[in-house]
Amino acid sequence: MADLIGFLPDDVDTAAPTRAARLKWVVVVDESLPAGIAANAAICTAAATASGVTGLLGPDAVDADGRAHPGLPWAGVSVLRASAEQLTAIRAKAAAADDVFVADMPAAAQLTRVYDEYLDAVAGTASDALPYYAVSVVGPRNRVDRIVGRLALL
Protein backbone atom coordinates (compact mmCIF):
# COMPACT_ATOMS: atom_id res chain seq x y z
CA MET A 1 0.00 0.00 0.00
CA ALA A 2 1.33 3.44 -0.88
CA ASP A 3 1.88 6.03 1.81
CA LEU A 4 -0.84 8.37 0.61
CA ILE A 5 -3.66 7.62 -1.78
CA GLY A 6 -6.36 10.16 -2.37
CA PHE A 7 -7.72 13.09 -4.24
CA LEU A 8 -5.98 16.45 -4.22
CA PRO A 9 -8.27 19.46 -3.82
CA ASP A 10 -7.97 20.19 -7.56
CA ASP A 11 -9.05 16.59 -8.35
CA VAL A 12 -12.42 16.97 -6.65
CA ASP A 13 -15.04 17.80 -9.29
CA THR A 14 -18.50 17.21 -7.89
CA ALA A 15 -20.06 18.42 -11.17
CA ALA A 16 -18.43 15.63 -13.22
CA PRO A 17 -19.72 12.08 -13.66
CA THR A 18 -18.20 9.52 -11.31
CA ARG A 19 -16.43 7.78 -14.22
CA ALA A 20 -14.40 10.96 -14.77
CA ALA A 21 -12.71 10.65 -11.37
CA ARG A 22 -8.99 9.89 -11.44
CA LEU A 23 -9.38 7.17 -8.81
CA LYS A 24 -11.84 4.30 -8.66
CA TRP A 25 -13.25 2.79 -5.47
CA VAL A 26 -14.65 -0.72 -5.21
CA VAL A 27 -15.67 -2.85 -2.27
CA VAL A 28 -15.62 -6.58 -3.00
CA VAL A 29 -17.60 -8.87 -0.72
CA ASP A 30 -17.59 -12.66 -0.34
CA GLU A 31 -20.72 -13.68 -2.25
CA SER A 32 -21.36 -16.68 0.01
CA LEU A 33 -22.03 -14.56 3.10
CA PRO A 34 -25.52 -14.00 4.48
CA ALA A 35 -26.85 -10.51 3.67
CA GLY A 36 -26.34 -9.06 7.17
CA ILE A 37 -22.74 -10.21 7.47
CA ALA A 38 -21.99 -9.09 3.89
CA ALA A 39 -23.45 -5.63 4.56
CA ASN A 40 -21.50 -5.32 7.80
CA ALA A 41 -18.25 -6.32 6.08
CA ALA A 42 -18.80 -3.81 3.26
CA ILE A 43 -19.61 -1.02 5.71
CA CYS A 44 -16.61 -1.76 7.92
CA THR A 45 -14.17 -1.68 5.00
CA ALA A 46 -15.84 1.47 3.67
CA ALA A 47 -15.40 3.19 7.04
CA ALA A 48 -11.70 2.31 7.06
CA THR A 49 -11.37 3.53 3.48
CA ALA A 50 -13.15 6.85 4.10
CA SER A 51 -10.72 7.67 6.88
CA GLY A 52 -7.68 6.49 4.93
CA VAL A 53 -8.23 8.09 1.52
CA THR A 54 -8.11 11.88 1.34
CA GLY A 55 -10.78 13.75 -0.59
CA LEU A 56 -13.03 10.71 -0.95
CA LEU A 57 -16.07 12.33 0.62
CA GLY A 58 -17.80 15.29 -0.98
CA PRO A 59 -19.09 18.34 0.86
CA ASP A 60 -22.15 18.12 3.06
CA ALA A 61 -25.49 18.48 1.28
CA VAL A 62 -27.85 21.04 2.76
CA ASP A 63 -31.58 20.55 2.28
CA ALA A 64 -34.20 23.24 1.71
CA ASP A 65 -34.74 23.50 5.49
CA GLY A 66 -31.05 24.24 6.06
CA ARG A 67 -30.26 20.85 7.59
CA ALA A 68 -26.90 19.35 6.68
CA HIS A 69 -26.49 15.78 5.44
CA PRO A 70 -22.87 14.52 5.75
CA GLY A 71 -20.89 14.29 2.53
CA LEU A 72 -20.96 11.05 0.56
CA PRO A 73 -18.35 9.61 -1.84
CA TRP A 74 -18.50 12.12 -4.70
CA ALA A 75 -16.59 9.77 -7.05
CA GLY A 76 -18.85 6.81 -6.28
CA VAL A 77 -18.21 3.31 -5.06
CA SER A 78 -19.18 -0.03 -6.57
CA VAL A 79 -19.97 -2.97 -4.30
CA LEU A 80 -19.03 -6.18 -6.09
CA ARG A 81 -19.26 -9.87 -5.28
CA ALA A 82 -16.63 -12.57 -5.56
CA SER A 83 -15.94 -16.07 -4.33
CA ALA A 84 -13.76 -16.46 -1.25
CA GLU A 85 -10.88 -17.57 -3.49
CA GLN A 86 -11.29 -14.58 -5.80
CA LEU A 87 -11.46 -12.24 -2.79
CA THR A 88 -8.17 -13.57 -1.44
CA ALA A 89 -6.53 -13.11 -4.85
CA ILE A 90 -7.94 -9.59 -5.22
CA ARG A 91 -6.64 -8.61 -1.81
CA ALA A 92 -3.16 -9.97 -2.65
CA LYS A 93 -3.05 -8.20 -6.05
CA ALA A 94 -4.26 -4.92 -4.55
CA ALA A 95 -1.76 -5.06 -1.67
CA ALA A 96 1.07 -5.64 -4.15
CA ALA A 97 0.04 -2.83 -6.51
CA ASP A 98 1.59 0.62 -6.47
CA ASP A 99 -0.62 3.61 -5.62
CA VAL A 100 -3.50 1.47 -4.34
CA PHE A 101 -5.18 1.74 -0.95
CA VAL A 102 -6.51 -1.50 0.55
CA ALA A 103 -8.77 -1.98 3.56
CA ASP A 104 -9.83 -5.51 4.35
CA MET A 105 -12.04 -7.33 6.81
CA PRO A 106 -10.67 -10.68 7.83
CA ALA A 107 -13.28 -13.21 8.97
CA ALA A 108 -11.90 -12.92 12.50
CA ALA A 109 -13.53 -9.49 12.77
CA GLN A 110 -16.97 -11.15 12.64
CA LEU A 111 -16.01 -14.14 14.74
CA THR A 112 -14.90 -12.16 17.79
CA ARG A 113 -16.81 -9.74 20.00
CA VAL A 114 -13.82 -8.04 21.65
CA TYR A 115 -11.51 -5.96 19.45
CA ASP A 116 -8.39 -7.17 21.28
CA GLU A 117 -9.44 -10.75 20.49
CA TYR A 118 -9.68 -9.78 16.81
CA LEU A 119 -6.20 -8.24 16.97
CA ASP A 120 -4.84 -11.41 18.58
CA ALA A 121 -6.53 -13.64 15.99
CA VAL A 122 -5.04 -11.67 13.11
CA ALA A 123 -1.62 -11.49 14.77
CA GLY A 124 -1.60 -15.29 15.06
CA THR A 125 -2.39 -15.90 11.38
CA ALA A 126 -0.11 -15.48 8.37
CA SER A 127 -1.36 -12.98 5.77
CA ASP A 128 -1.85 -15.62 3.11
CA ALA A 129 -3.91 -17.77 5.50
CA LEU A 130 -6.41 -15.07 6.52
CA PRO A 131 -9.89 -15.58 5.10
CA TYR A 132 -11.53 -12.28 4.08
CA TYR A 133 -15.16 -11.21 4.11
CA ALA A 134 -14.61 -7.95 2.20
CA VAL A 135 -11.85 -5.91 0.60
CA SER A 136 -12.01 -2.21 -0.28
CA VAL A 137 -9.69 -0.97 -3.03
CA VAL A 138 -9.01 2.60 -4.21
CA GLY A 139 -6.55 3.44 -6.93
CA PRO A 140 -6.06 4.56 -10.50
CA ARG A 141 -9.07 3.46 -12.52
CA ASN A 142 -7.19 1.18 -14.95
CA ARG A 143 -5.22 -0.49 -12.14
CA VAL A 144 -8.35 -1.20 -10.07
CA ASP A 145 -10.11 -2.56 -13.18
CA ARG A 146 -7.20 -4.97 -13.76
CA ILE A 147 -7.33 -6.11 -10.12
CA VAL A 148 -11.07 -6.78 -9.92
CA GLY A 149 -11.74 -7.80 -13.50
CA ARG A 150 -15.38 -7.99 -14.49
CA LEU A 151 -17.00 -8.90 -11.20
CA ALA A 152 -20.77 -8.53 -10.87
CA LEU A 153 -22.47 -6.15 -8.49
CA LEU A 154 -23.42 -7.59 -5.11
Coordinates of C-alpha atoms in Angstrom, one line a residue:
M1 CA 0.0 0.0 0.0
A2 CA 1.3 3.4 -0.9
D3 CA 1.9 6.0 1.8
L4 CA -0.8 8.4 0.6
I5 CA -3.7 7.6 -1.8
G6 CA -6.4 10.2 -2.4
F7 CA -7.7 13.1 -4.2
L8 CA -6.0 16.5 -4.2
P9 CA -8.3 19.5 -3.8
D10 CA -8.0 20.2 -7.6
D11 CA -9.0 16.6 -8.3
V12 CA -12.4 17.0 -6.7
D13 CA -15.0 17.8 -9.3
T14 CA -18.5 17.2 -7.9
A15 CA -20.1 18.4 -11.2
A16 CA -18.4 15.6 -13.2
P17 CA -19.7 12.1 -13.7
T18 CA -18.2 9.5 -11.3
R19 CA -16.4 7.8 -14.2
A20 CA -14.4 11.0 -14.8
A21 CA -12.7 10.7 -11.4
R22 CA -9.0 9.9 -11.4
L23 CA -9.4 7.2 -8.8
K24 CA -11.8 4.3 -8.7
W25 CA -13.3 2.8 -5.5
V26 CA -14.6 -0.7 -5.2
V27 CA -15.7 -2.9 -2.3
V28 CA -15.6 -6.6 -3.0
V29 CA -17.6 -8.9 -0.7
D30 CA -17.6 -12.7 -0.3
E31 CA -20.7 -13.7 -2.2
S32 CA -21.4 -16.7 0.0
L33 CA -22.0 -14.6 3.1
P34 CA -25.5 -14.0 4.5
A35 CA -26.8 -10.5 3.7
G36 CA -26.3 -9.1 7.2
I37 CA -22.7 -10.2 7.5
A38 CA -22.0 -9.1 3.9
A39 CA -23.5 -5.6 4.6
N40 CA -21.5 -5.3 7.8
A41 CA -18.2 -6.3 6.1
A42 CA -18.8 -3.8 3.3
I43 CA -19.6 -1.0 5.7
C44 CA -16.6 -1.8 7.9
T45 CA -14.2 -1.7 5.0
A46 CA -15.8 1.5 3.7
A47 CA -15.4 3.2 7.0
A48 CA -11.7 2.3 7.1
T49 CA -11.4 3.5 3.5
A50 CA -13.2 6.8 4.1
S51 CA -10.7 7.7 6.9
G52 CA -7.7 6.5 4.9
V53 CA -8.2 8.1 1.5
T54 CA -8.1 11.9 1.3
G55 CA -10.8 13.7 -0.6
L56 CA -13.0 10.7 -0.9
L57 CA -16.1 12.3 0.6
G58 CA -17.8 15.3 -1.0
P59 CA -19.1 18.3 0.9
D60 CA -22.1 18.1 3.1
A61 CA -25.5 18.5 1.3
V62 CA -27.8 21.0 2.8
D63 CA -31.6 20.5 2.3
A64 CA -34.2 23.2 1.7
D65 CA -34.7 23.5 5.5
G66 CA -31.1 24.2 6.1
R67 CA -30.3 20.9 7.6
A68 CA -26.9 19.4 6.7
H69 CA -26.5 15.8 5.4
P70 CA -22.9 14.5 5.8
G71 CA -20.9 14.3 2.5
L72 CA -21.0 11.0 0.6
P73 CA -18.4 9.6 -1.8
W74 CA -18.5 12.1 -4.7
A75 CA -16.6 9.8 -7.1
G76 CA -18.9 6.8 -6.3
V77 CA -18.2 3.3 -5.1
S78 CA -19.2 0.0 -6.6
V79 CA -20.0 -3.0 -4.3
L80 CA -19.0 -6.2 -6.1
R81 CA -19.3 -9.9 -5.3
A82 CA -16.6 -12.6 -5.6
S83 CA -15.9 -16.1 -4.3
A84 CA -13.8 -16.5 -1.2
E85 CA -10.9 -17.6 -3.5
Q86 CA -11.3 -14.6 -5.8
L87 CA -11.5 -12.2 -2.8
T88 CA -8.2 -13.6 -1.4
A89 CA -6.5 -13.1 -4.9
I90 CA -7.9 -9.6 -5.2
R91 CA -6.6 -8.6 -1.8
A92 CA -3.2 -10.0 -2.7
K93 CA -3.0 -8.2 -6.0
A94 CA -4.3 -4.9 -4.6
A95 CA -1.8 -5.1 -1.7
A96 CA 1.1 -5.6 -4.2
A97 CA 0.0 -2.8 -6.5
D98 CA 1.6 0.6 -6.5
D99 CA -0.6 3.6 -5.6
V100 CA -3.5 1.5 -4.3
F101 CA -5.2 1.7 -0.9
V102 CA -6.5 -1.5 0.5
A103 CA -8.8 -2.0 3.6
D104 CA -9.8 -5.5 4.3
M105 CA -12.0 -7.3 6.8
P106 CA -10.7 -10.7 7.8
A107 CA -13.3 -13.2 9.0
A108 CA -11.9 -12.9 12.5
A109 CA -13.5 -9.5 12.8
Q110 CA -17.0 -11.1 12.6
L111 CA -16.0 -14.1 14.7
T112 CA -14.9 -12.2 17.8
R113 CA -16.8 -9.7 20.0
V114 CA -13.8 -8.0 21.6
Y115 CA -11.5 -6.0 19.5
D116 CA -8.4 -7.2 21.3
E117 CA -9.4 -10.8 20.5
Y118 CA -9.7 -9.8 16.8
L119 CA -6.2 -8.2 17.0
D120 CA -4.8 -11.4 18.6
A121 CA -6.5 -13.6 16.0
V122 CA -5.0 -11.7 13.1
A123 CA -1.6 -11.5 14.8
G124 CA -1.6 -15.3 15.1
T125 CA -2.4 -15.9 11.4
A126 CA -0.1 -15.5 8.4
S127 CA -1.4 -13.0 5.8
D128 CA -1.9 -15.6 3.1
A129 CA -3.9 -17.8 5.5
L130 CA -6.4 -15.1 6.5
P131 CA -9.9 -15.6 5.1
Y132 CA -11.5 -12.3 4.1
Y133 CA -15.2 -11.2 4.1
A134 CA -14.6 -8.0 2.2
V135 CA -11.8 -5.9 0.6
S136 CA -12.0 -2.2 -0.3
V137 CA -9.7 -1.0 -3.0
V138 CA -9.0 2.6 -4.2
G139 CA -6.5 3.4 -6.9
P140 CA -6.1 4.6 -10.5
R141 CA -9.1 3.5 -12.5
N142 CA -7.2 1.2 -14.9
R143 CA -5.2 -0.5 -12.1
V144 CA -8.4 -1.2 -10.1
D145 CA -10.1 -2.6 -13.2
R146 CA -7.2 -5.0 -13.8
I147 CA -7.3 -6.1 -10.1
V148 CA -11.1 -6.8 -9.9
G149 CA -11.7 -7.8 -13.5
R150 CA -15.4 -8.0 -14.5
L151 CA -17.0 -8.9 -11.2
A152 CA -20.8 -8.5 -10.9
L153 CA -22.5 -6.1 -8.5
L154 CA -23.4 -7.6 -5.1

